Every structure is written in structure tokens, then in C-alpha cells.
Coordinates of C-alpha atoms in Angstrom, one line a residue:
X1 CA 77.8 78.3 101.7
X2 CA 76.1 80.9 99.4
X3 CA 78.1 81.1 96.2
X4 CA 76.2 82.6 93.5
X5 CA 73.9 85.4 93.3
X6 CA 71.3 87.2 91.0
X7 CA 70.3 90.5 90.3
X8 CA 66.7 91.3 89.9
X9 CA 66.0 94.9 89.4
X10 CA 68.5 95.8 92.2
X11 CA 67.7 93.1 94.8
X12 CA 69.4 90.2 95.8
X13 CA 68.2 86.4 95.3
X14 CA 70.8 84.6 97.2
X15 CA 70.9 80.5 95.2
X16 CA 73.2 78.0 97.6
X17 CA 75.2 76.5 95.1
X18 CA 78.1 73.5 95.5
X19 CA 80.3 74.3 92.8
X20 CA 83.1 73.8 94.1
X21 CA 82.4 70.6 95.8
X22 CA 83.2 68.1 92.8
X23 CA 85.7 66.9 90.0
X24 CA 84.2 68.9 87.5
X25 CA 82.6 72.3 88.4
X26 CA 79.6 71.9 85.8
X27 CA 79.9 67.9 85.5
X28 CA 77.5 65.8 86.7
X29 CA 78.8 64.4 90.0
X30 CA 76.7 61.7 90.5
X31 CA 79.3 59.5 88.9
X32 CA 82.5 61.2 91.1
X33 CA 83.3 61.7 94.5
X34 CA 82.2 65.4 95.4
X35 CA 85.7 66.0 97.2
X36 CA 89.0 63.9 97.9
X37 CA 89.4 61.6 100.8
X38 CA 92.4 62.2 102.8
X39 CA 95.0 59.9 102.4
X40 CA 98.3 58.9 104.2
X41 CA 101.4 61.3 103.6
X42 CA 104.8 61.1 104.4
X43 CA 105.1 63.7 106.7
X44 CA 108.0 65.7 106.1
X45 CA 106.5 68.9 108.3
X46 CA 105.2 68.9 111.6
X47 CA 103.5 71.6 112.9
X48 CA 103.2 73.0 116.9
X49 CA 100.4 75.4 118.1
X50 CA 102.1 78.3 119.8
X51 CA 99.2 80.1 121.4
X52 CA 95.2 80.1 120.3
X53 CA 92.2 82.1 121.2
X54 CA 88.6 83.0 120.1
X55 CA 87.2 86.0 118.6
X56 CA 83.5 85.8 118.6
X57 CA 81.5 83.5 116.9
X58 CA 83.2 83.2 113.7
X59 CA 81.4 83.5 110.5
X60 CA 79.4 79.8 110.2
X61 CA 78.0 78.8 107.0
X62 CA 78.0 82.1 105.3
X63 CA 80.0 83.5 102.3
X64 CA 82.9 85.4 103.7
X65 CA 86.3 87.1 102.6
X66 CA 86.9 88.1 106.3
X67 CA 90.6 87.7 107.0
X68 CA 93.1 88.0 110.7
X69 CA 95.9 90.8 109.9
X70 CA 99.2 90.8 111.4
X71 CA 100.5 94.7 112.2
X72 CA 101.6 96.9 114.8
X73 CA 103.2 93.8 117.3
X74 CA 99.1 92.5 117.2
X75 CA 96.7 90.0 115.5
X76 CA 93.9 91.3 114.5
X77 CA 90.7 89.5 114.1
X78 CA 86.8 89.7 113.8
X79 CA 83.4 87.4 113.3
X80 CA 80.9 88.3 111.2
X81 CA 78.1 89.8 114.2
X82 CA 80.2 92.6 115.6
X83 CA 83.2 91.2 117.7
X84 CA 86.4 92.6 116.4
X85 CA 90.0 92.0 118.8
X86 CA 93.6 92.5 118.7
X87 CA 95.7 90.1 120.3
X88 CA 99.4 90.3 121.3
X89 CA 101.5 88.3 118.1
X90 CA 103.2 86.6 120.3
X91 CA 101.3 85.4 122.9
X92 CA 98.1 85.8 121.9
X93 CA 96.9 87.8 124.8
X94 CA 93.7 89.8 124.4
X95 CA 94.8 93.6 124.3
X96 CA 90.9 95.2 123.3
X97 CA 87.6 93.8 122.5
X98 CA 85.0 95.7 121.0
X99 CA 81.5 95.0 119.8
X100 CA 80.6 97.2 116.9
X101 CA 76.6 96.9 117.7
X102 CA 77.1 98.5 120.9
X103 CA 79.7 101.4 119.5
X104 CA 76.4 103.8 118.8
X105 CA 77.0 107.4 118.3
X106 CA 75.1 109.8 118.3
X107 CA 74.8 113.1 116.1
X108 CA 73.3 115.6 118.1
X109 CA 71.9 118.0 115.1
X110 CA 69.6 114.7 114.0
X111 CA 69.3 112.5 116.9
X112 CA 70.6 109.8 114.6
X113 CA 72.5 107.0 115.6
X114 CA 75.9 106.0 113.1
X115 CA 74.7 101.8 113.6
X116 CA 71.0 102.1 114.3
X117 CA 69.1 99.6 112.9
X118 CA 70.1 96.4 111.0
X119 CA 73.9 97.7 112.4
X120 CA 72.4 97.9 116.5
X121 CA 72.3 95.1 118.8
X122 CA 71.7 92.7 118.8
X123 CA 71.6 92.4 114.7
X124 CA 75.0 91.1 113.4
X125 CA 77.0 94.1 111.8
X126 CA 78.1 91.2 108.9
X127 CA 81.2 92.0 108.9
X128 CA 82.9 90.6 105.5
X129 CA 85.0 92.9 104.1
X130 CA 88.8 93.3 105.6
X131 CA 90.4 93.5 107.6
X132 CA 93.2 95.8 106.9
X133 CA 95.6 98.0 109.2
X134 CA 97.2 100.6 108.2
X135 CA 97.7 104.8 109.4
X136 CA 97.3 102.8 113.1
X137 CA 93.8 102.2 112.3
X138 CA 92.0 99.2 111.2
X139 CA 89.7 99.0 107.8
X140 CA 86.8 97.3 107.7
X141 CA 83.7 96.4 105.2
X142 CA 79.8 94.9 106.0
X143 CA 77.5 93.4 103.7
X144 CA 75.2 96.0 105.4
X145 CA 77.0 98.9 103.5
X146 CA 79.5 100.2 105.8
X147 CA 83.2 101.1 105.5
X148 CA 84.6 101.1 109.5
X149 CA 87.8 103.0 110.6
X150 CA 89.1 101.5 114.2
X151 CA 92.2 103.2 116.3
X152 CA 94.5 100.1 116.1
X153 CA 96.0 100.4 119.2
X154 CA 92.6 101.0 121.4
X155 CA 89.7 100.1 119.4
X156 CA 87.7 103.0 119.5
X157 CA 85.5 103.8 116.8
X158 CA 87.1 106.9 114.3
X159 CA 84.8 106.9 111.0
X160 CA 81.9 105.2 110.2
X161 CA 80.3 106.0 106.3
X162 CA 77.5 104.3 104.8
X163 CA 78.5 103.2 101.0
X164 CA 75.0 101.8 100.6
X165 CA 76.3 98.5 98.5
X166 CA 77.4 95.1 100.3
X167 CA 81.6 95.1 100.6
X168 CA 83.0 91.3 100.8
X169 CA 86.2 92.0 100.0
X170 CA 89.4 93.5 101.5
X171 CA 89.5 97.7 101.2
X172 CA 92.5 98.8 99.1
X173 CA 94.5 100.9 101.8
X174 CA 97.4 103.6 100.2
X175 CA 98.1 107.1 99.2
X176 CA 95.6 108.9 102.0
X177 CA 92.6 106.7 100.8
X178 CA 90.4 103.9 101.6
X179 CA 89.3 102.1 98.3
X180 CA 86.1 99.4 98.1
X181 CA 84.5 97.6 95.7
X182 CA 81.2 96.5 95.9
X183 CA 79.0 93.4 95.2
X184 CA 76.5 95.8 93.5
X185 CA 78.9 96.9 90.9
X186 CA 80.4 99.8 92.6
X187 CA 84.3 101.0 93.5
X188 CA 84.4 103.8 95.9
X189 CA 87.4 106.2 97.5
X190 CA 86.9 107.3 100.5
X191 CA 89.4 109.8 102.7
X192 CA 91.2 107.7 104.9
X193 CA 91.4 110.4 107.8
X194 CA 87.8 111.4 107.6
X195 CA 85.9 108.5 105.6
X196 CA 84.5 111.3 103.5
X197 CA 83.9 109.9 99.8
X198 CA 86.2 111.3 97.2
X199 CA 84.4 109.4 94.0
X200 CA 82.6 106.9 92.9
X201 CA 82.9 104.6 89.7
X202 CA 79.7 102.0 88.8
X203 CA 79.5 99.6 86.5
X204 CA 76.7 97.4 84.8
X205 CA 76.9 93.8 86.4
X206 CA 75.2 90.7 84.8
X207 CA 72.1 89.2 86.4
X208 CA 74.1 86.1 87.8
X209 CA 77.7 86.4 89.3
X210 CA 79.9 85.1 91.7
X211 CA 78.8 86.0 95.3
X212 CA 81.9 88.4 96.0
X213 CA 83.8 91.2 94.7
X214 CA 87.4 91.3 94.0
X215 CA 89.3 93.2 96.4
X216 CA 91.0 96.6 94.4
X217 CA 94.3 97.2 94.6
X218 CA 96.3 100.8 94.8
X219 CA 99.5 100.7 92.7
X220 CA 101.3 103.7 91.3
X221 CA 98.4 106.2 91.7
X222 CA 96.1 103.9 90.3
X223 CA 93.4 101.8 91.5
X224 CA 93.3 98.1 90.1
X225 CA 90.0 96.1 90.5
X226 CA 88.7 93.2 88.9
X227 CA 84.8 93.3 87.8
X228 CA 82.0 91.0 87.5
X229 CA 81.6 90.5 83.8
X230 CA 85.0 89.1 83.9
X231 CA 87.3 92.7 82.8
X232 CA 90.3 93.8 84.5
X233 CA 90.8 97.7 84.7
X234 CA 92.8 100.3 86.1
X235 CA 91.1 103.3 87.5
X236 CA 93.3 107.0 88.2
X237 CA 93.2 107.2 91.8
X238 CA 92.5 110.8 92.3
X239 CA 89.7 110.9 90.2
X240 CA 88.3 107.4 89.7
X241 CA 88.4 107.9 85.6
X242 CA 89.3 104.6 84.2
X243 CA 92.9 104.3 82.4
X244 CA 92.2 101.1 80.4
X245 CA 90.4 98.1 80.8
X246 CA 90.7 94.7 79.4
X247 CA 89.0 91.1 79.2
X248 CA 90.2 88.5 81.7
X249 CA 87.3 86.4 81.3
X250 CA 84.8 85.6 78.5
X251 CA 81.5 84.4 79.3
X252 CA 81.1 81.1 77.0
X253 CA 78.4 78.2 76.8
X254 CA 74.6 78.1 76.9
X255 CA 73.1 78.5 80.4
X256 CA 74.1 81.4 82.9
X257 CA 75.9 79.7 85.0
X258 CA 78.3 78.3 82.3
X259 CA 78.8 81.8 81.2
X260 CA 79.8 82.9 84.7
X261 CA 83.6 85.2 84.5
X262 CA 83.6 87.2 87.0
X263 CA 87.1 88.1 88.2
X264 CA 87.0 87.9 92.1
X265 CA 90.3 87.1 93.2
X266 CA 93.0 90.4 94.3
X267 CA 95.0 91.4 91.5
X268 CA 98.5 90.6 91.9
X269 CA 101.9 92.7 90.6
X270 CA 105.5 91.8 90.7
X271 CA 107.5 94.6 88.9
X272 CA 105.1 96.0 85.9
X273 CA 103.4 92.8 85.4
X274 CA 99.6 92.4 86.7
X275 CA 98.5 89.1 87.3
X276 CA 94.8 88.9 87.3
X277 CA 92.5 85.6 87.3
X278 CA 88.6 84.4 86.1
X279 CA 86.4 82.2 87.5
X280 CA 85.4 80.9 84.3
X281 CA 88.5 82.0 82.2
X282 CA 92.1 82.8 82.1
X283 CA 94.7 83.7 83.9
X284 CA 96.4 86.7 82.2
X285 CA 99.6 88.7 82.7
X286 CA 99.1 92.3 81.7
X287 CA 101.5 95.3 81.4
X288 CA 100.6 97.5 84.3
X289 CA 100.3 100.6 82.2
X290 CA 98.8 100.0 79.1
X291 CA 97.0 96.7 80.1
X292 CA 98.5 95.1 77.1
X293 CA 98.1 90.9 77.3
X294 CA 102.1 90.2 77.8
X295 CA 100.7 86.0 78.3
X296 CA 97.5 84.4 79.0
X297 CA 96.9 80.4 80.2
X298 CA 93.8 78.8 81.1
X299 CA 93.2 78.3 84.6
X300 CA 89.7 79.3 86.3
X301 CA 89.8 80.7 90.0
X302 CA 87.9 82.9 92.6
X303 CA 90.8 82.9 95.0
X304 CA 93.2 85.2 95.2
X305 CA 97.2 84.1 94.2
X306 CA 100.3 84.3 95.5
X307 CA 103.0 85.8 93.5
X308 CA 106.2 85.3 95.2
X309 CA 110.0 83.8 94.2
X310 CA 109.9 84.0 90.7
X311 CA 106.2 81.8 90.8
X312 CA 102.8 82.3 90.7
X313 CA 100.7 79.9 93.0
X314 CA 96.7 79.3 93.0
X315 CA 94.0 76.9 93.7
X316 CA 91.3 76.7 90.9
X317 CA 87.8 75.8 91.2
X318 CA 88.3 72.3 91.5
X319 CA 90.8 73.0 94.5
X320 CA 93.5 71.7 92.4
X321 CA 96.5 73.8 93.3
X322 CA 99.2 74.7 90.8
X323 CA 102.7 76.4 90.4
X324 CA 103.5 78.6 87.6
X325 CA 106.6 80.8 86.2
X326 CA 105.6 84.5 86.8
X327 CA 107.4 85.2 83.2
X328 CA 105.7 82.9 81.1
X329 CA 103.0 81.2 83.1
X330 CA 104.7 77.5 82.3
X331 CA 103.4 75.5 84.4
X332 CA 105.8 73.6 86.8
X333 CA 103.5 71.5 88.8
X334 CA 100.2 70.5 89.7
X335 CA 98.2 68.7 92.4
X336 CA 94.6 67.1 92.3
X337 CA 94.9 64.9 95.5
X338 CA 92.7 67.6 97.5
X339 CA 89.8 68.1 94.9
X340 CA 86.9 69.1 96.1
X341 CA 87.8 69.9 99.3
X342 CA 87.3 73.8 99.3
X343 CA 90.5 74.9 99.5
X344 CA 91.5 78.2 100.6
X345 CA 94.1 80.8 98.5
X346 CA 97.7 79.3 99.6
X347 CA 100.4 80.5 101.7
X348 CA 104.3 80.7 101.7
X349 CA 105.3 79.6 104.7
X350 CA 109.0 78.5 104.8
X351 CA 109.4 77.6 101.7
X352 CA 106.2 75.4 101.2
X353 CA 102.6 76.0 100.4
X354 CA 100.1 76.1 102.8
X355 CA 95.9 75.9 101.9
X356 CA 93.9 74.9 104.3
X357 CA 90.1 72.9 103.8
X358 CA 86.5 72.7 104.5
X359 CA 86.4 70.1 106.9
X360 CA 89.6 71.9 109.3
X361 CA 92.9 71.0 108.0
X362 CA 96.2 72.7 107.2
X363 CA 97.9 71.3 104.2
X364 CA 101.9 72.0 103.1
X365 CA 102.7 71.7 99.7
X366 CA 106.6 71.0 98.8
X367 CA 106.8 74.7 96.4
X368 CA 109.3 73.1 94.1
X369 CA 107.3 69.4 93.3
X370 CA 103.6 69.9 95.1
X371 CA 103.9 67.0 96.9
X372 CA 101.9 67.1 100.4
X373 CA 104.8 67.2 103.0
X374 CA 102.5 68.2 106.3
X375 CA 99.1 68.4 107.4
X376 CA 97.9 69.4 110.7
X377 CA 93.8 69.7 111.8
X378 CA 93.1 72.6 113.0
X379 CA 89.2 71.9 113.2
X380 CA 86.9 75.0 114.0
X381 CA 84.2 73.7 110.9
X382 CA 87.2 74.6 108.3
X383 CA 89.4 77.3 106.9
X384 CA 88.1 79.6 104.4
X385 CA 90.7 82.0 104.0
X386 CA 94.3 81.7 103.4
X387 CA 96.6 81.7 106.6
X388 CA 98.6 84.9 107.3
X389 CA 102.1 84.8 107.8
X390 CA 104.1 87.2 109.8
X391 CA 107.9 86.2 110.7
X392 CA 107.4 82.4 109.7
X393 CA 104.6 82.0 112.3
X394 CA 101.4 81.6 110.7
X395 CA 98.1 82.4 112.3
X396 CA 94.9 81.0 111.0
X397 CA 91.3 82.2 111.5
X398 CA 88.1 79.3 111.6
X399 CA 84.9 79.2 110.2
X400 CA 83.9 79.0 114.3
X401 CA 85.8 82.2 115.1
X402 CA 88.8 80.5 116.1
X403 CA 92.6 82.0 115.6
X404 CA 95.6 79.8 116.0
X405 CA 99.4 80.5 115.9
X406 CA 101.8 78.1 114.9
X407 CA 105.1 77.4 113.4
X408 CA 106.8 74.1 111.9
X409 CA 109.4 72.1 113.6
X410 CA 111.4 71.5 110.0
X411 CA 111.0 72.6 106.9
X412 CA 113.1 74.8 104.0
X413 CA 113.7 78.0 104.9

């Protein structure tokens, strides 16, 4: 899975890099195991499929964000070529299909097709970004520099604009507009009736980042994004002028790739408080805003938290998962036992933690010790993304293109 990439004079050299895979993320792992071996648990949770289905072909070995979203009584779900589907929640039947590289529509003053090219079939569309439902459409980004807008309840295409700039992450939906930040350094407001830009902010990026871009946020009339030389900032959301900005990471040690700090995971809030994260620096709760430093610990992650109950929750780049008070970021637990194993951002899901791994599995996570109560093995060559949960049943997207429903048969409510 491509991790890391490098800017050189606005092009992309993609470098495959494993570091997550071992005990320490710039050690030298030849003396370690690269990830933990699974051992026996006393299960405590059990889980129970409720319905499954398929929505293309998945997203194989590539870098990927994209994420199922639970809205409107449906599932909805894409793989990276094209396919995107919405499924009935509760049964999982297939209410539309579509396939984005054969949705090709023509404007009749230029003769011009919206997804010719690298977007027609039968190119993938890369789909990476998303998704997100809201205004009964669905938002969605490609690493091919396009911002979709789908009807949610048929599928039909509504907007289509090119941002010219890959979009791995989420869009920020909220207050009439569709927010993206790209992997080239760029965070961009577009309409959400029309897709018609609004503005555009830019900033520098450094020649090696994190492959990914955090996904912005719209609080308050603001827009909150995390960049790539590891600053958190808060842009006005009607103009895109930036309110304040401040360091979350600083880059530190003697090669490039020790100096990495990009901040890729979603900002969090719980009242005034914004909870932002580095991969190679600290995780800092700011006042919303002025930006002022209210605490900062060090912990290093690209995946986004979970802010919830009084807690924060979040797996570092080790894949060691750890609970935290939200007021003072004491931490109340941690757990090693799944090192190495690429674990996803966690889950609440009836009162435990749920993370799921490269090789398939679900894991539980007792939210008041961290012990491992459940685990349950999904399969479909891992779970890259953190499961969604929707009424305490939790649906789960592959790396295959798989989507699973299930629920526990005990387990704290």
C-alpha cells in the first residue's frame, strides 16, 4: 500500500513504504516481528452477520480513505473504478447501481464529455475521497480531480466539477457548501447545489508527505483542515481567509522521512475544544476560536479519532490503540497486543471499541480497560477504514469491495 509521496516540481513520485508494519515506525525491524500474532481471547462479544453484499471490486492494494455511509434508510457504498450503490440498511437489498465511467454527459456548445478520458470506461474513476450524504445527494472525491454530486435516492448524476488536484479524503458537507482538501496542497468550496467553486486557499507542501490529506471540517462558519507541514488552521467559510493557524506537528530529526508531520487525520470538536493529531507529533487540544494550545500529549497518528463519552480514542502508527480524557488528555489505557497489524480508526459500538486489521478481522476493545473482548474475521484482504455505525448495527466495507452488517449478541450498552 502506497504510503508516502514526493513532490518534484508538481508531479508525483509514488515510494511503497511499510511504516506502519513494525514495533517501531523508523526502527530497524529486522530484530522485531513486523506485526502481532493473534492470540487467544476470552471472548466476551460475539458477533452475527445480519445481511452482506458486494459493491464492485473494492479498492485492492491502493491507498484509500473511501468509506460506506449510513443515511436516508440506505448504505451507501463504492470501489475505487466507478461502481457506487445504495443498499436498503436493513436488509441489504440493492436499491441503485451506477457506474460513474459510463454516466457521460455531454455539453452540447463544446461537444465535450464531463468524464472523458482518464474518467471514461473502461479507466477506473479512482474514487477515494467520501463518501458523504447530505441535501439527499451523495459527495464524492477522485484522485483524478473530481468532486461528484449523486441524487441519493436514484443515483443519477447532478454535478460533476473538475478541482484539478487528487481528493483522498472525505468532503466537508455544511452550510450550502461542499469543502475539499487536496493532496497537492489545496482546500476548495464548492456550491453544493451547483458544484460551482466559491474559493480557493493553497498552501506550500514539503517535498515528502504522507500520501493523504486530512479531511476539513465545517464548524461555526468556519472551515477546519489539517495541512501537510503538520499546522492546524481554521479558514472563514464564506471567504476561505484563514482565522488562525497553529503547529500540531514539528518536523524533527535528520532525514525526510523522520521529519515527516503531516496532520492527516479529521479534526475532531466536542464543545469549543478541537482535537487535532500528527503523524510525527502531538496530539493537541485547541480552543476553537482563537486556536490557543488548551493541552498537548505526545501521540503520532494518521487516523482519524473518536471523541465521544467524555474520551478521546485513537490508534497510532504502531497500531497501538489508546484511551484518553477529552479534558486533559490523561491517558487511561493502552493496548500494544495488535502492533503492526494496520489497524483502522476505531469505532463505538455498544460500549466497546471496534478497529478492524490488515489481514480481515474485527477487533472489540472493552472502552473502560482495552482489553480484547471480541473478534470476528470478516476476511475480504482487510479493513482499512473504521466501521460505521448506525443504530448499534455496524456495517463494514473490505479492501475486496465487500460490505457486511452485523450486530453483537452481548455486550454494554
Amino acid at each position: 500500500m502506497q504510503l508516502i509521496k514526493r513532490f518534484t516540481k508538481g508531479s508525483l513520485l509514488l515510494t511503497a513504504a511499510v511504516l506502519v508494519s513494525g514495533c517501531s515506525i523508523f526502527g530497524d525491524d529486522d530484530e522485531e516481528p513486523k506485526f502481532a500474532v493473534l492470540q487467544p481471547i476470552s471472548e466476551q462479544v460475539q458477533a452475527k452477520v445480519l445481511w452482506d453484499a458486494s459493491v464492485g471490486s473494492g479498492i485492492g492494494e491502493h491507498f484509500s480513505r473511501l468509506n460506506p455511509v449510513v443515511e436516508y434508510g440506505k448504505v451507501f457504498a463504492a470501489d475505487r473504478n466507478g461502481i457506487v450503490s445504495a443498499f436498503d440498511k436493513s436488509t441489504g437489498e440493492r436499491l441503485w447501481r451506477i457506474d460513474l465511467r459510463q454516466r457521460i454527459r455531454f455539453d452540447e456548445a463544446t461537444d465535450e464529455g464531463w468524464f472523458s478520458g482518464l474518467f471514461a470506461s473502461p479507466f477506473p474513476a479512482r474514487i477515494s475521497g467520501g463518501l458523504v450524504a447530505q441535501y439527499n445527494r451523495v459527495f464524492l472525491g477522485t484522485e483524478n480531480g473530481d468532486v461528484v454530486a449523486l441524487d441519493a435516492e436514484t443515483g443519477d448524476l447532478v454535478w460533476h466539477t473538475e478541482v484539478n488536484n487528487e481528493v483522498m479524503s472525505d468532503p466537508a458537507v455544511g452550510e450550502g457548501r461542499v469543502v475539499v482538501h487536496t493532496g497537492g496542497g489545496k482546500v476548495i468550496s464548492l456550491d453544493a447545489e451547483t458544484g460551482e467553486e466559491q474559493w480557493e486557499y493553497e498552501y506550500q507542501t514539503p517535498m515528502l508527505t504522507v500520501r493523504g490529506a486530512s479531511a476539513p471540517a465545517i464548524i461555526s462558519g468556519g472551515v477546519v483542515v489539517g495541512d501537510s507541514n503538520g499546522s492546524g488552521m481554521v479558514l472563514i467559510a464564506d471567504s476561505g481567509q484563514q482565522a488562525w493557524s497553529q503547529p500540531i506537528g514539528k518536523p524533527s530529526g535528520s532525514t525526510e522521512l523522520e521529519r515527516l508531520a503531516d496532520v492527516d487525520a479529521r479534526p475532531a470538536t466536542q464543545g469549543t475544544t478541537l482535537y487535532m493529531v500528527a503523524f510525527n507529533g502531538e496530539l493537541v487540544a485547541l480552543e476553537l476560536m482563537s486556536g490557543e494550545v488548551r493541552w498537548k500529549r505526545d501521540y503520532k497518528a494518521f487516523e482519524n479519532m473518536l471523541v465521544t463519552s467524555g474520551r478521546i480514542f485513537l490508534t497510532d502508527v504502531n497500531s497501538h490503540v489508546y484511551s484518553l480524557d477529552q479534558s486533559g488528555g490523561i491517558e487511561r489505557w493502552s493496548n500494544t497486543e495488535l502492533f503492526g497489524r494496520k489497524l483502522s480508526a476505531p469505532a463505538w459500538h455498544r460500549g466497546n471499541i471496534v478497529v478492524g486489521d490488515f489481514d480481515g478481522y474485527l477487533h472489540w476493545l472493552d472502552s473502560e480497560t482495552g482489553n480484547i473482548v471480541g473478534r470476528y474475521e470478516v476476511g475480504g484482504d482487510g479493513v482499512y477504514v473504521a466501521p460505521v455505525v448506525d443504530n448499534n448495527i455496524m456495517y463494514v466495507q473490505t479492501r475486496d469491495g465487500d460490505i457486511i452488517a452485523l450486530d453483537t449478541q452481548s455486550g454494554n450498552e
